[in-house]
mmCIF file of C-alpha atoms and ligand atoms in Angstrom:
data_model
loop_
_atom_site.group_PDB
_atom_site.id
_atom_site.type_symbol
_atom_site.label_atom_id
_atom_site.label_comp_id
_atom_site.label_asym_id
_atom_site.label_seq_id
_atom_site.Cartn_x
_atom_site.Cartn_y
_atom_site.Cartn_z
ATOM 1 C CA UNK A 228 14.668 -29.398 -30.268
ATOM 2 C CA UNK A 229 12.914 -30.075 -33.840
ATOM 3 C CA UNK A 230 9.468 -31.065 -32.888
ATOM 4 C CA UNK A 231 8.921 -34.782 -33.770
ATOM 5 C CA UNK A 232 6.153 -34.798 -36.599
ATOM 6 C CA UNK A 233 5.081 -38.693 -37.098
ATOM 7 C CA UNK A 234 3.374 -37.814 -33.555
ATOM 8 C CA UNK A 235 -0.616 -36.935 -33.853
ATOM 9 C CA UNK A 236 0.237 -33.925 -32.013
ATOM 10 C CA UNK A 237 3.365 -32.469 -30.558
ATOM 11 C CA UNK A 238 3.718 -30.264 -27.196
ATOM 12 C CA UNK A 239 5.620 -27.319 -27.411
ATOM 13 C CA UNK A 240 5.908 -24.500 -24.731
ATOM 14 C CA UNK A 241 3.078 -22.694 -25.274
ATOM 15 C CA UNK A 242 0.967 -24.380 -27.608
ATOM 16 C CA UNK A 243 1.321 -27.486 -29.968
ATOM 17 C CA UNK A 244 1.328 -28.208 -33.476
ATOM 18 C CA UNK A 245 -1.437 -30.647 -35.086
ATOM 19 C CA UNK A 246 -1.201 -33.159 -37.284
ATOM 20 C CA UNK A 247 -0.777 -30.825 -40.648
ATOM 21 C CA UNK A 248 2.412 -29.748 -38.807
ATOM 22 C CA UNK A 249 0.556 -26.436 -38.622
ATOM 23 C CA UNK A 250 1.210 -24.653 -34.815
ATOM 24 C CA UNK A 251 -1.988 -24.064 -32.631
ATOM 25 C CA UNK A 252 -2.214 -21.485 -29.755
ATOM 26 C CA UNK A 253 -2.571 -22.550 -26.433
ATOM 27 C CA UNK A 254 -6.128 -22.760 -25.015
ATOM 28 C CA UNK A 255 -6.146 -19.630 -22.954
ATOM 29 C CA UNK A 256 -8.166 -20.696 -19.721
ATOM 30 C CA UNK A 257 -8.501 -16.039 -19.081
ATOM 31 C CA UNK A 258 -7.313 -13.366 -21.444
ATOM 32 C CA UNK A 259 -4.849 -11.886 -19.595
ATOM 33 C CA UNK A 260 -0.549 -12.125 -19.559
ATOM 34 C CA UNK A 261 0.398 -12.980 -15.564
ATOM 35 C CA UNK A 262 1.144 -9.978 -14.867
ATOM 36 C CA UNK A 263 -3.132 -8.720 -14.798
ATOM 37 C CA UNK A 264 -4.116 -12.200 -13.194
ATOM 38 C CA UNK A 265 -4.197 -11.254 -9.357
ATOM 39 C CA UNK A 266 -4.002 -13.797 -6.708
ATOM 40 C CA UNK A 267 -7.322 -15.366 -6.455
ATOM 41 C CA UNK A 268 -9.073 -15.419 -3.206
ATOM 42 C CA UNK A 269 -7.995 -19.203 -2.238
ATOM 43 C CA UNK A 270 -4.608 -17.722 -2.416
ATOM 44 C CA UNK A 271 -4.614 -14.684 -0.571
ATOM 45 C CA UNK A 272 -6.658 -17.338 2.098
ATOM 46 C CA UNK A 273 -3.710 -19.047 2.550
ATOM 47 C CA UNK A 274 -1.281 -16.253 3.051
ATOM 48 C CA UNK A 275 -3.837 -14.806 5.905
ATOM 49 C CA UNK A 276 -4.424 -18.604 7.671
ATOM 50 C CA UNK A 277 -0.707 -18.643 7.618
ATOM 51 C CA UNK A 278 -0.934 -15.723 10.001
ATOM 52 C CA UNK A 279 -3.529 -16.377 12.012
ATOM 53 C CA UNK A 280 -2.689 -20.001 12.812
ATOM 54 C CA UNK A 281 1.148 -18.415 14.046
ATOM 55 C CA UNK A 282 -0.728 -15.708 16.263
ATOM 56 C CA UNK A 283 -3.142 -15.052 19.085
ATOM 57 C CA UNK A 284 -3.522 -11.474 17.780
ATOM 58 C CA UNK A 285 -7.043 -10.516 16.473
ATOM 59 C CA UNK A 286 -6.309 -6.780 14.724
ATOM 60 C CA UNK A 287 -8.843 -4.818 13.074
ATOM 61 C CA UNK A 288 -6.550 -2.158 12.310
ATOM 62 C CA UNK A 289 -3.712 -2.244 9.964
ATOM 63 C CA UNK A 290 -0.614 -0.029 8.853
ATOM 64 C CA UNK A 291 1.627 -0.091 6.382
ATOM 65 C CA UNK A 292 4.562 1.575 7.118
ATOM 66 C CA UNK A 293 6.241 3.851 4.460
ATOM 67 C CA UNK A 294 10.075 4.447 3.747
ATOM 68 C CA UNK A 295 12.168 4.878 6.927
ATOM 69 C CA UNK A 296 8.956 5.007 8.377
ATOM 70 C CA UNK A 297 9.207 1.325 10.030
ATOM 71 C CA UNK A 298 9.906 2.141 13.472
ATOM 72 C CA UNK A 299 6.631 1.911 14.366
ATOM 73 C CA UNK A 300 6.834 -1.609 14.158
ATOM 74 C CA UNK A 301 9.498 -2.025 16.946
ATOM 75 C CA UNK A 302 7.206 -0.068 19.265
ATOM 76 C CA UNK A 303 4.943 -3.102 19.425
ATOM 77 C CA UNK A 304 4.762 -5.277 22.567
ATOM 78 C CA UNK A 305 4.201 -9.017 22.320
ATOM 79 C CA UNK A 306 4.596 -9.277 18.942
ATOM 80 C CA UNK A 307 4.952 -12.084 16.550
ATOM 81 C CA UNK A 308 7.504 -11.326 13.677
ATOM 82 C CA UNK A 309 6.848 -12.510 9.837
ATOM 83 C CA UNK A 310 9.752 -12.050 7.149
ATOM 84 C CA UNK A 311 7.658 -11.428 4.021
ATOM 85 C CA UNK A 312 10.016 -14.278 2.598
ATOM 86 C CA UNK A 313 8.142 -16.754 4.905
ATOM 87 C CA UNK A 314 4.675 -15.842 4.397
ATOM 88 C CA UNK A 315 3.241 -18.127 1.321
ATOM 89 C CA UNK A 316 2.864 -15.657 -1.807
ATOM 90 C CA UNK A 317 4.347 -12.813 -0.274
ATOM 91 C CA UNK A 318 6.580 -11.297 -2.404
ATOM 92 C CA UNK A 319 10.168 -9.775 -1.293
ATOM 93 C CA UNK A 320 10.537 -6.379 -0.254
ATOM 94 C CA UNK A 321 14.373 -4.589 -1.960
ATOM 95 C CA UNK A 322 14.282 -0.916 -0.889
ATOM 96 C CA UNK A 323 16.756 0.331 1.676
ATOM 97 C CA UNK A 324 13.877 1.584 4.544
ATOM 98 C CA UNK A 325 11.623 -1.461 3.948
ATOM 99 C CA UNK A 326 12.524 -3.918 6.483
ATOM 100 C CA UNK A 327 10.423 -6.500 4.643
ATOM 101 C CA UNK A 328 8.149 -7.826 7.607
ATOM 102 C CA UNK A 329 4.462 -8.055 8.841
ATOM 103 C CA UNK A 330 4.565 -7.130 12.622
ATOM 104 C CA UNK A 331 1.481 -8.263 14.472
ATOM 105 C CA UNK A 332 1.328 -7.098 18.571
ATOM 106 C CA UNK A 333 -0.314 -4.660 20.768
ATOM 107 C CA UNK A 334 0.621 -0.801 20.184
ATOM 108 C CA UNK A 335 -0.099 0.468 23.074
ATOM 109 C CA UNK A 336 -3.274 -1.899 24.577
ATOM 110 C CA UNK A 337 -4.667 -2.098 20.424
ATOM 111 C CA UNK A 338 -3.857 -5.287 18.442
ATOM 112 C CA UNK A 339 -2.065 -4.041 14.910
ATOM 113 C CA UNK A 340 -0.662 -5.870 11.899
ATOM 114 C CA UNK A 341 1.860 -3.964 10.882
ATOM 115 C CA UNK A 342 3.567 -3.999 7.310
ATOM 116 C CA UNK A 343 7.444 -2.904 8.099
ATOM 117 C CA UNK A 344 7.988 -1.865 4.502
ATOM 118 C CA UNK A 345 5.733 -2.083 0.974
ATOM 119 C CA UNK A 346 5.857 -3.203 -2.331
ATOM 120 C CA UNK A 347 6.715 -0.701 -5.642
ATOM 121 C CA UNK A 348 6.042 -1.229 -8.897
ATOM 122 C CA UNK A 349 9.298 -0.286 -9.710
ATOM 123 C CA UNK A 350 10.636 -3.069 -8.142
ATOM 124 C CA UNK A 351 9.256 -5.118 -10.920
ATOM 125 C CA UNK A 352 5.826 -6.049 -9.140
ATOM 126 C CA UNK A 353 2.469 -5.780 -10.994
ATOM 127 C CA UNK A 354 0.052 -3.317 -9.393
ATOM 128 C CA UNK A 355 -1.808 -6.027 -7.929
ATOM 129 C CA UNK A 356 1.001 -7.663 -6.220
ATOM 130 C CA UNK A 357 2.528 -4.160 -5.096
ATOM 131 C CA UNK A 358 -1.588 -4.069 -3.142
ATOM 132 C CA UNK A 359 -2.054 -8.175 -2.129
ATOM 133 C CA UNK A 360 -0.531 -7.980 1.436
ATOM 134 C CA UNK A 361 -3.834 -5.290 1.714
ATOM 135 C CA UNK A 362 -5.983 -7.856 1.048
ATOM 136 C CA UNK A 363 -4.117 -10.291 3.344
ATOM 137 C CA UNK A 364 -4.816 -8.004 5.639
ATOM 138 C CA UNK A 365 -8.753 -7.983 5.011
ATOM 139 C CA UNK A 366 -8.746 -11.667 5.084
ATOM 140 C CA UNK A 367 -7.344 -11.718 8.765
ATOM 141 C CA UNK A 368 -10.089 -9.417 9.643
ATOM 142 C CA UNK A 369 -8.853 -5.724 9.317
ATOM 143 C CA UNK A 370 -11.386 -2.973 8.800
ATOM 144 C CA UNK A 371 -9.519 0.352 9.152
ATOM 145 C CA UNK A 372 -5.547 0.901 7.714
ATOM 146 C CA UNK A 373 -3.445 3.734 8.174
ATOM 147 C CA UNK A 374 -1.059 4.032 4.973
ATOM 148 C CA UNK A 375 1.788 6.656 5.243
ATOM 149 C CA UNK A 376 4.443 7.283 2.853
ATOM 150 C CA UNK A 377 7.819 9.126 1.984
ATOM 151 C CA UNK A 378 6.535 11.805 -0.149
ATOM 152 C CA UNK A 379 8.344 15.451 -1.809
ATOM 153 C CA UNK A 380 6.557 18.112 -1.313
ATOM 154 C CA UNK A 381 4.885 19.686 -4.526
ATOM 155 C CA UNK A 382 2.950 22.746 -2.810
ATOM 156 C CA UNK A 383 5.285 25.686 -2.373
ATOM 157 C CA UNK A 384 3.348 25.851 1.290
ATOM 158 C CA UNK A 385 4.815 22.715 2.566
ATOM 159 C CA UNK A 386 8.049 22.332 4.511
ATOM 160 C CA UNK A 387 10.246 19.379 4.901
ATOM 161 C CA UNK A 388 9.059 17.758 7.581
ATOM 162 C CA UNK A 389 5.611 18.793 7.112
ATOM 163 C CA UNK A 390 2.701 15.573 7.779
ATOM 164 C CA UNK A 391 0.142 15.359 5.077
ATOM 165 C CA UNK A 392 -3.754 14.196 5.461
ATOM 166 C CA UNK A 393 -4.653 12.484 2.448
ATOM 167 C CA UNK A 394 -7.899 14.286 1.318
ATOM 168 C CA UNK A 395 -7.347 12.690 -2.508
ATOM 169 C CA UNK A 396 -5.286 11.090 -4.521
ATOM 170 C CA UNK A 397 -4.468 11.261 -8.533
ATOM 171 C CA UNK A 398 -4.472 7.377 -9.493
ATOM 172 C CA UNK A 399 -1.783 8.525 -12.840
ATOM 173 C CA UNK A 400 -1.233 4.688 -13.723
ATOM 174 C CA UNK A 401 -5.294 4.334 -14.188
ATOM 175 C CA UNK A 402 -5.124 6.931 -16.902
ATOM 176 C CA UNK A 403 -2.641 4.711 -18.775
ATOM 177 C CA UNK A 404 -5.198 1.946 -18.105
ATOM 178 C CA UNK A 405 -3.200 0.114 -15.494
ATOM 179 C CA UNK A 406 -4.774 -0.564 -12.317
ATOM 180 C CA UNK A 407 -4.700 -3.295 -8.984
ATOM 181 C CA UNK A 408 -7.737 -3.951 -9.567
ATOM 182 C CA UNK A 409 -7.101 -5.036 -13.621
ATOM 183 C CA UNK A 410 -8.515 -8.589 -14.446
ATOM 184 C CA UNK A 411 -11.151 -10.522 -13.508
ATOM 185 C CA UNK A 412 -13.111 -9.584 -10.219
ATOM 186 C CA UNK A 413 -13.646 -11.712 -7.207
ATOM 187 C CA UNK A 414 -16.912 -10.075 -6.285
ATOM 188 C CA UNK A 415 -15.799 -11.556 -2.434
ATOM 189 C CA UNK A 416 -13.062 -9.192 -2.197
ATOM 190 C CA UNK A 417 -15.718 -6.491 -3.562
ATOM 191 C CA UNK A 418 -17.607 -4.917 -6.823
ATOM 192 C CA UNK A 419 -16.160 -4.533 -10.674
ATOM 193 C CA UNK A 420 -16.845 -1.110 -10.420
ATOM 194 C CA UNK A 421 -16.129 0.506 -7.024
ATOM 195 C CA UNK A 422 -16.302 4.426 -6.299
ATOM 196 C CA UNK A 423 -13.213 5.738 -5.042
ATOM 197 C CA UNK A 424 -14.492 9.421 -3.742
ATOM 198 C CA UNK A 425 -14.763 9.260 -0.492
ATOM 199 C CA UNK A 426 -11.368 7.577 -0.435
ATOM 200 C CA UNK A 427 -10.060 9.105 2.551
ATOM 201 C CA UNK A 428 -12.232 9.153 5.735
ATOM 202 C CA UNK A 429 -13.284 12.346 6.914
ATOM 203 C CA UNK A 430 -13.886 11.646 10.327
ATOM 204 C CA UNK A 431 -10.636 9.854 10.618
ATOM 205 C CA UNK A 432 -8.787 13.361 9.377
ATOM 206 C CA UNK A 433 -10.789 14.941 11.763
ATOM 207 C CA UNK A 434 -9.229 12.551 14.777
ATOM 208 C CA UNK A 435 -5.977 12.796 13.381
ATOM 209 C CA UNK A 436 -6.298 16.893 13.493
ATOM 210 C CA UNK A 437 -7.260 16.436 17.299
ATOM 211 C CA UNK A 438 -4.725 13.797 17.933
ATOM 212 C CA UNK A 439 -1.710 16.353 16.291
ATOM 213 C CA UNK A 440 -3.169 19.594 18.304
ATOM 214 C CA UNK A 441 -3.207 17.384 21.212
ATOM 215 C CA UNK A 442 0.563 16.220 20.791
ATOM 216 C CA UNK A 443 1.483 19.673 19.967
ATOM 217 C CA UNK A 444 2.596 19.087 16.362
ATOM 218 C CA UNK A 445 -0.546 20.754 14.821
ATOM 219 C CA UNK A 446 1.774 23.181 12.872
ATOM 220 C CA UNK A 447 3.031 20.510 10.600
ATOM 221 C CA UNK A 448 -0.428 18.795 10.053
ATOM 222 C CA UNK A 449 -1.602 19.878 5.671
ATOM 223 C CA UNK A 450 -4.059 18.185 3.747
ATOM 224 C CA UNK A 451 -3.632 17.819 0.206
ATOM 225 C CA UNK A 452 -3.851 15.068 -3.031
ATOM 226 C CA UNK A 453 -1.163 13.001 -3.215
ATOM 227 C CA UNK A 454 0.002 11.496 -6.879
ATOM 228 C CA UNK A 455 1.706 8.143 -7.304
ATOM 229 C CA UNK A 456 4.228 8.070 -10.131
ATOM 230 C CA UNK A 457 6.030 4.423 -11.249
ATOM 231 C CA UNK A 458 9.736 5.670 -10.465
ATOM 232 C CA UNK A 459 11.887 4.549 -9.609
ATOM 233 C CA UNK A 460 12.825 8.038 -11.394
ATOM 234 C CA UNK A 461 12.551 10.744 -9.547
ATOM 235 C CA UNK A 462 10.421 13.674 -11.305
ATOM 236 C CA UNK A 463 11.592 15.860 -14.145
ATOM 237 C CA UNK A 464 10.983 19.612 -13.584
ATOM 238 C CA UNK A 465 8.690 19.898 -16.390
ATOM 239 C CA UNK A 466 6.690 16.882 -14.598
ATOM 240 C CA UNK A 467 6.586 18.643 -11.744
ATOM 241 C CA UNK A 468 5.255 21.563 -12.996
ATOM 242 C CA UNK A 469 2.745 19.786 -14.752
ATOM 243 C CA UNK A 470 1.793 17.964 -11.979
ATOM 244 C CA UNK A 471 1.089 21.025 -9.834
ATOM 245 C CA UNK A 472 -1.173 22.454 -12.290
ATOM 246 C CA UNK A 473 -3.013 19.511 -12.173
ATOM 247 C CA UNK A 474 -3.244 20.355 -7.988
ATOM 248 C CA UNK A 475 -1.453 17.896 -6.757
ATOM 249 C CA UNK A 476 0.139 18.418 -3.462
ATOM 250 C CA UNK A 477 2.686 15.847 -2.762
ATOM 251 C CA UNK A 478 4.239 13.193 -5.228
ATOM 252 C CA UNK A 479 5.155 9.743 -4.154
ATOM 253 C CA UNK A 480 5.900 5.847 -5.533
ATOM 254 C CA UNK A 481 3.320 4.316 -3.607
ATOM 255 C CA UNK A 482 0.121 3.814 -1.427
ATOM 256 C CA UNK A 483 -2.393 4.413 -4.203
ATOM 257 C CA UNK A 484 -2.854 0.659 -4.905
ATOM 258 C CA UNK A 485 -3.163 -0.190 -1.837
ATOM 259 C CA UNK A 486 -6.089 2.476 -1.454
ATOM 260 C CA UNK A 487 -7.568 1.159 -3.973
ATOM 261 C CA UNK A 488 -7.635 -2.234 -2.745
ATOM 262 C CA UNK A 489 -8.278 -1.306 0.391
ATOM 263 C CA UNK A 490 -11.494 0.529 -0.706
ATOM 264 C CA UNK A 491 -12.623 -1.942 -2.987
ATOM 265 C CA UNK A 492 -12.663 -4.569 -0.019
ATOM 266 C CA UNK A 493 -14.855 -1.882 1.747
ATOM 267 C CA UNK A 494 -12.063 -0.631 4.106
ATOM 268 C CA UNK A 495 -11.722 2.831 5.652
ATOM 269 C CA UNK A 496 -9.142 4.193 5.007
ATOM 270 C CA UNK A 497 -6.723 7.160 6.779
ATOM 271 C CA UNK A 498 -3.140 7.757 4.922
ATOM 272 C CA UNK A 499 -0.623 10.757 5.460
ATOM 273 C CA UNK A 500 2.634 11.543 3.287
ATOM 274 C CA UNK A 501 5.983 12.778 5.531
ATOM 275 C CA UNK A 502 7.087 15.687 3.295
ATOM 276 C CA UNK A 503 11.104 14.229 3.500
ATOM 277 C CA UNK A 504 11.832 16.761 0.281
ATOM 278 C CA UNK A 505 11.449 19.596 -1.320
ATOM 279 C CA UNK A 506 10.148 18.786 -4.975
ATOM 280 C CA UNK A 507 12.329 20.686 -7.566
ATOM 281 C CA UNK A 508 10.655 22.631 -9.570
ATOM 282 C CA UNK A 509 13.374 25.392 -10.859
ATOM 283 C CA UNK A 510 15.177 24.823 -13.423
ATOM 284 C CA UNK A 511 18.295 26.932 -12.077
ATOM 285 C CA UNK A 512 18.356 24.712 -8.681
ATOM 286 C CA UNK A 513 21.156 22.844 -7.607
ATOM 287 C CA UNK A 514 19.912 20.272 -5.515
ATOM 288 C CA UNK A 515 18.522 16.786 -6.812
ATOM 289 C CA UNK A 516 16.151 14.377 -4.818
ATOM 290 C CA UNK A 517 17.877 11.426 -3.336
ATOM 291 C CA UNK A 518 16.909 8.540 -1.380
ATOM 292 C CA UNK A 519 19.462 9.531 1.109
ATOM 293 C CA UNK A 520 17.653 12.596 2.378
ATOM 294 C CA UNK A 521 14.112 10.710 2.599
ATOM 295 C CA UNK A 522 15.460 8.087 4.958
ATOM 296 C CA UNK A 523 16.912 11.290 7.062
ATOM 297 C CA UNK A 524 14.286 13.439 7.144
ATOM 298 C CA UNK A 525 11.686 10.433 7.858
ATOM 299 C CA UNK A 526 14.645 9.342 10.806
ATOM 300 C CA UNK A 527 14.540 13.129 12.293
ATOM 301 C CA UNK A 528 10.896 13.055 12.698
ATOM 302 C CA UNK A 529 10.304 9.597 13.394
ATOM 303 C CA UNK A 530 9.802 10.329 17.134
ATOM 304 C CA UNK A 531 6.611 12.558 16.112
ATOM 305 C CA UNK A 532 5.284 10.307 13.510
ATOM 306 C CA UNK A 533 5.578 7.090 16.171
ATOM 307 C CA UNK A 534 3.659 8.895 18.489
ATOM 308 C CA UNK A 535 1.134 10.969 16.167
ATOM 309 C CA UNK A 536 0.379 7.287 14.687
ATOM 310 C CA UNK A 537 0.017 5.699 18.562
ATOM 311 C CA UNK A 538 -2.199 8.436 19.185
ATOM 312 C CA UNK A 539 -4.004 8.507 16.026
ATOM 313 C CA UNK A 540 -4.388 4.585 16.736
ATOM 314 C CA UNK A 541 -5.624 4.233 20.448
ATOM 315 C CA UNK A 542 -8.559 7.097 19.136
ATOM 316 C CA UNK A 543 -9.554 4.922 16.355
ATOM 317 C CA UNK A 544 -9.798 2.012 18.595
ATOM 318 C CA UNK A 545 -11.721 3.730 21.167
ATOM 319 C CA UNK A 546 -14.279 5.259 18.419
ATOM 320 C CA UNK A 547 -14.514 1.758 16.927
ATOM 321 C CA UNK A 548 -15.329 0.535 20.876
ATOM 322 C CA UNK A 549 -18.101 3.638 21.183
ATOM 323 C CA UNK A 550 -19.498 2.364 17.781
ATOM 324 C CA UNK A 551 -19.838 -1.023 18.269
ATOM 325 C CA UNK A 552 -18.468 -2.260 21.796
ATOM 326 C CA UNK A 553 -15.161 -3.751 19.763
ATOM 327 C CA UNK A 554 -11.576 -2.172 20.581
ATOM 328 C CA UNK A 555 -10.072 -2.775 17.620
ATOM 329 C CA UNK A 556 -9.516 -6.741 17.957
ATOM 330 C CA UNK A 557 -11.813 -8.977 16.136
ATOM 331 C CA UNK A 558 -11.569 -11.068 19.145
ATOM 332 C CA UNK A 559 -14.566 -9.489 20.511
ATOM 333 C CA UNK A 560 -16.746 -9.966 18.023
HETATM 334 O O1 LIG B 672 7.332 3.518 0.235
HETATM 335 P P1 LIG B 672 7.297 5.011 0.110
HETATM 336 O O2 LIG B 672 6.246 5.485 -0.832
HETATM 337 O O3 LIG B 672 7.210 5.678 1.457
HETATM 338 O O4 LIG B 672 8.723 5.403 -0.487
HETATM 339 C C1 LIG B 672 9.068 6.583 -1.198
HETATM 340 C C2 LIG B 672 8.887 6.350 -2.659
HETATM 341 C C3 LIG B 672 10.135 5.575 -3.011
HETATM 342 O O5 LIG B 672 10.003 4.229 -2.669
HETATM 343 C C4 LIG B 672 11.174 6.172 -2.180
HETATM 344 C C5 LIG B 672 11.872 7.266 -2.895
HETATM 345 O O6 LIG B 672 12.832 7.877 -2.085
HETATM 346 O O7 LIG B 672 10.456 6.746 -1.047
#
């Protein structure tokens, strides 16, 4: 519609033109497009009081289940169910293997919220948003989280099947200058500047090495770096190749922003990648990487991986008690 000039000024969607007829910009209240303005604190407030007002469950451990990886979840008694569609600024969750809920109960006798499937980037989300539910988390008092993830094995040591330890991880986005943690800071949730070595507990690798030879399933247990790509492409042989030079381990679509945030709201942090493929790196090979195959390897070993994480879980909880009399529920503070 022409704008209607005999006005003083005249509104028009993003900015107005004066009374020369002459257009004016929009008074920007911060510098950024939407997609680099995270959730501010208020907001993320209201997605955790939404959870604790629906239940009685006091975690201070969360997990974030990776894809086909969300079985977990089921193995929780008394638990109170929340579609992410029904939690205020959640986002939606579209991969086949994400489930698309927050699962808060007892595993075992240890309170856990549990995310049954994550956010990508590739599904459209900012890094930010692909990381909030972390924060969520924080907010309803979590101190610990256990990420796993879906990942193809990039070492020519690993087997299908193989489990992980994150000891590092390559944060490839940050080098293009993207990042969860773009925009302005909310020194609450932590620092502008935080270190990210030390990313992956050590102590917490150590318990998970016990836990694994202690559930006879050592054989499978690796500890490598772990690079996050954007897919939703899988990689190309030449970035492959590249990648390994660089000594990366395992290549994946996730879990790096939610380190990030995790660390930056002073979390500690244990994550593990389920080798579910081979990564291709000949160029005479026939296969290709599919979706398909992750959701069936991560379904073969899902009976280790639920118990490796139980384990890995009541160990954590019993530390946390020997540290500071709490077993993992914020209820006994
Ligand atoms: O959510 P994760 O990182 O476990 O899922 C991986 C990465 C892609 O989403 C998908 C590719 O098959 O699996």
């Amino acid at each position: 519609m022409a704008p209607e000039r005999s006005q003083e000024t005249v509104t028009l969607t993003n900015g107005s033109l004066n009374s020369n007829g002459h257009y004016v910009e929009p008074l920007m209240k911060h510098p950024l497009p939407d997609i680099d303005r995270p959730y501010t604190y208020e907001v993320i407030e209201q997605s955790s009081r939404f959870l604790l007002e629906r239940t009685k469950h006091r975690p201070r451990i969360g997990i974030i289940c990776g894809s086909g990886l969300g079985g977990l979840a089921e193995l929780l008694k008394e638990k109170d169910v929340f579609p992410y569609e029904e939690i205020p600024n959640f986002p939606a969750s579209t991969v086949p293997g994400h489930a698309g809920r927050m699962v808060i109960g007892l595993l075992e006798d240890v309170p856990v919220i549990c995310m049954q499937g994550r956010f990508h980037c590739y599904e459209g989300y900012a890094l930010w948003k692909c990381a909030m539910p972390v924060r969520v988390m924080k907010l309803t008092g979590v101190t610990h989280i256990i990420v796993t993830n879906a990942a193809g094995g990039l070492n020519p040591a690993y087997n299908v099947g193989d489990i992980m330890l994150l000891k590092d991880h390559i944060n490839m986005q940050g080098f293009a200058g993207d990042s969860p943690l773009k925009g302005r800071n909310d020194e609450r949730f932590g620092p502008r500047f935080p270190a990210m070595n030390n990313s992956y507990d050590q102590r917490l690798r150590q318990l998970a090495k016990q836990v694994a030879k202690d559930i006879g399933i050592d054989q499978y247990i690796r500890e490598g770096v772990y690079v996050m790509l954007g897919g939703p492409a899988y990689e190309t042989v030449a970035e492959l190749r590249l990648l390994r030079m660089l000594g990366v381990d395992a290549v994946g679509m996730s879990t790096v922003p939610e380190v990030m945030v995790a660390r930056h709201c002073g979390m500690t942090v244990f994550a593990f990648s389920l080798i579910t493929n081979e990564c291709i790196t000949d160029y005479d090979a026939q296969g290709e990487a599919n979706h398909e195959e992750v959701i069936e390897t991560a379904n073969k070993r899902q009976n280790d991986l639920n118990l490796f994480v139980t384990r890995v879980v009541s160990s954590m909880a019993s530390e946390m008690t020997s540290a500071n009399g709490k077993n993992g529920s914020v209820d006994e503070n």
